[in-house]
Structure formats: C-alpha cells, structure tokens
C-alpha cells in the first residue's frame, strides 16, 4: 500500500523523471528483476491515473487504514 500511495503522490505533484526500486537481486536474474519492477510500477501508475482521485485523497488523508486498504484492493488490485 505504501508503494501505491508513493506513486499516487508522484502523479499528484506531476513528477515525471526517474524512479528506482530498492532491490538487490544478487541471487536472482538481475535484468529480469528490474524488468518486473518496471512492469509493475508502470501498471500501477496506469491504474492510478484512472482512479477516483477525490475519493482516494479523502481516504489517505483520514485515519482509517483498513478502509483505504479495501479501496486499493477494489480499485487497484481488483480483489
């Protein structure tokens, strides 16, 4: 959920530059790991751009973490 919120704020502030992931795939396929990070990040950004931002902004400004999480489950992860 923190990553979704982080990407949301990047969009809110019109950040359009490089981002990186905190990944150290020393035992994995390094190229494949970073490709997966980029693919997931791009997909989340696309989903966030279609989000009801007014409702989401209200939720993340509040104190009901579970309500915010359920909104993300429904609207981002389609659960």
PDB file of C-alpha atoms in Angstrom:
ATOM      1  CA  UNK A   1       0.000   0.000   0.000  1.00  0.00           C
ATOM      2  CA  UNK A   2       2.870   2.380   0.714  1.00  0.00           C
ATOM      3  CA  UNK A   3       4.154   1.978  -2.830  1.00  0.00           C
ATOM      4  CA  UNK A   4       0.717   2.742  -4.292  1.00  0.00           C
ATOM      5  CA  UNK A   5       0.494   5.874  -2.155  1.00  0.00           C
ATOM      6  CA  UNK A   6       4.046   6.878  -3.113  1.00  0.00           C
ATOM      7  CA  UNK A   7       3.252   6.577  -6.826  1.00  0.00           C
ATOM      8  CA  UNK A   8      -0.011   8.457  -6.286  1.00  0.00           C
ATOM      9  CA  UNK A   9       1.855  11.427  -4.826  1.00  0.00           C
ATOM     10  CA  UNK A  10       4.384  11.390  -7.644  1.00  0.00           C
ATOM     11  CA  UNK A  11       1.450  11.821 -10.024  1.00  0.00           C
ATOM     12  CA  UNK A  12      -0.165  14.481  -7.821  1.00  0.00           C
ATOM     13  CA  UNK A  13       2.997  16.571  -7.963  1.00  0.00           C
ATOM     14  CA  UNK A  14       3.486  15.893 -11.679  1.00  0.00           C
ATOM     15  CA  UNK A  15       6.807  14.163 -11.110  1.00  0.00           C
ATOM     16  CA  UNK A  16       7.943  12.881 -14.475  1.00  0.00           C
ATOM     17  CA  UNK A  17      11.505  11.752 -14.029  1.00  0.00           C
ATOM     18  CA  UNK A  18      13.432   8.682 -12.960  1.00  0.00           C
ATOM     19  CA  UNK A  19      12.442   6.427 -10.099  1.00  0.00           C
ATOM     20  CA  UNK A  20      14.278   3.383  -8.881  1.00  0.00           C
ATOM     21  CA  UNK A  21      13.457   0.376  -6.774  1.00  0.00           C
ATOM     22  CA  UNK A  22      15.181  -0.739  -3.620  1.00  0.00           C
ATOM     23  CA  UNK A  23      16.080  -4.159  -4.966  1.00  0.00           C
ATOM     24  CA  UNK A  24      19.289  -6.158  -4.672  1.00  0.00           C
ATOM     25  CA  UNK A  25      18.753  -9.232  -6.815  1.00  0.00           C
ATOM     26  CA  UNK A  26      22.203 -10.715  -6.224  1.00  0.00           C
ATOM     27  CA  UNK A  27      20.904 -14.291  -6.349  1.00  0.00           C
ATOM     28  CA  UNK A  28      18.236 -13.743  -8.994  1.00  0.00           C
ATOM     29  CA  UNK A  29      18.121 -12.734 -12.609  1.00  0.00           C
ATOM     30  CA  UNK A  30      19.105  -9.074 -12.206  1.00  0.00           C
ATOM     31  CA  UNK A  31      17.743  -7.885 -15.553  1.00  0.00           C
ATOM     32  CA  UNK A  32      14.500  -9.825 -15.106  1.00  0.00           C
ATOM     33  CA  UNK A  33      14.003  -8.467 -11.596  1.00  0.00           C
ATOM     34  CA  UNK A  34      14.301  -4.858 -12.705  1.00  0.00           C
ATOM     35  CA  UNK A  35      12.071  -5.530 -15.713  1.00  0.00           C
ATOM     36  CA  UNK A  36       9.431  -6.882 -13.303  1.00  0.00           C
ATOM     37  CA  UNK A  37       9.799  -3.795 -11.085  1.00  0.00           C
ATOM     38  CA  UNK A  38       9.347  -1.503 -14.088  1.00  0.00           C
ATOM     39  CA  UNK A  39       6.385  -3.512 -15.400  1.00  0.00           C
ATOM     40  CA  UNK A  40       4.582  -3.448 -12.037  1.00  0.00           C
ATOM     41  CA  UNK A  41       5.328   0.242 -11.494  1.00  0.00           C
ATOM     42  CA  UNK A  42       4.044   1.166 -14.961  1.00  0.00           C
ATOM     43  CA  UNK A  43       0.870  -0.875 -14.428  1.00  0.00           C
ATOM     44  CA  UNK A  44       0.220   0.721 -11.030  1.00  0.00           C
ATOM     45  CA  UNK A  45       0.756   4.206 -12.491  1.00  0.00           C
ATOM     46  CA  UNK A  46      -1.734   3.470 -15.242  1.00  0.00           C
ATOM     47  CA  UNK A  47      -4.312   2.192 -12.747  1.00  0.00           C
ATOM     48  CA  UNK A  48      -3.746   5.206 -10.511  1.00  0.00           C
ATOM     49  CA  UNK A  49      -4.319   7.599 -13.388  1.00  0.00           C
ATOM     50  CA  UNK A  50      -7.829   6.150 -13.789  1.00  0.00           C
ATOM     51  CA  UNK A  51      -8.599   6.268 -10.069  1.00  0.00           C
ATOM     52  CA  UNK A  52     -11.256   8.405  -8.393  1.00  0.00           C
ATOM     53  CA  UNK A  53      -8.620  10.754  -7.013  1.00  0.00           C
ATOM     54  CA  UNK A  54     -11.007  12.813  -4.922  1.00  0.00           C
ATOM     55  CA  UNK A  55     -12.192   9.749  -3.031  1.00  0.00           C
ATOM     56  CA  UNK A  56      -8.684   8.314  -2.673  1.00  0.00           C
ATOM     57  CA  UNK A  57      -7.303  11.639  -1.454  1.00  0.00           C
ATOM     58  CA  UNK A  58     -10.007  11.765   1.196  1.00  0.00           C
ATOM     59  CA  UNK A  59      -9.177   8.229   2.325  1.00  0.00           C
ATOM     60  CA  UNK A  60      -5.419   8.692   2.603  1.00  0.00           C
ATOM     61  CA  UNK A  61      -5.939  11.962   4.460  1.00  0.00           C
ATOM     62  CA  UNK A  62      -8.029  10.137   7.045  1.00  0.00           C
ATOM     63  CA  UNK A  63      -7.049   7.738   9.764  1.00  0.00           C
ATOM     64  CA  UNK A  64      -8.854   4.591   8.639  1.00  0.00           C
ATOM     65  CA  UNK A  65      -6.042   2.475   7.235  1.00  0.00           C
ATOM     66  CA  UNK A  66      -8.278  -0.558   6.649  1.00  0.00           C
ATOM     67  CA  UNK A  67     -10.842   1.455   4.691  1.00  0.00           C
ATOM     68  CA  UNK A  68      -8.044   2.827   2.498  1.00  0.00           C
ATOM     69  CA  UNK A  69      -6.614  -0.661   2.015  1.00  0.00           C
ATOM     70  CA  UNK A  70     -10.019  -2.029   0.952  1.00  0.00           C
ATOM     71  CA  UNK A  71     -10.359   0.804  -1.571  1.00  0.00           C
ATOM     72  CA  UNK A  72      -6.947  -0.083  -3.019  1.00  0.00           C
ATOM     73  CA  UNK A  73      -7.891  -3.772  -3.144  1.00  0.00           C
ATOM     74  CA  UNK A  74     -11.050  -2.986  -5.122  1.00  0.00           C
ATOM     75  CA  UNK A  75      -9.764  -0.220  -7.367  1.00  0.00           C
ATOM     76  CA  UNK A  76      -6.122  -1.109  -7.942  1.00  0.00           C
ATOM     77  CA  UNK A  77      -5.736  -4.834  -7.357  1.00  0.00           C
ATOM     78  CA  UNK A  78      -9.284  -5.772  -8.476  1.00  0.00           C
ATOM     79  CA  UNK A  79      -9.771  -8.056  -5.461  1.00  0.00           C
TER      80      UNK A  79
END
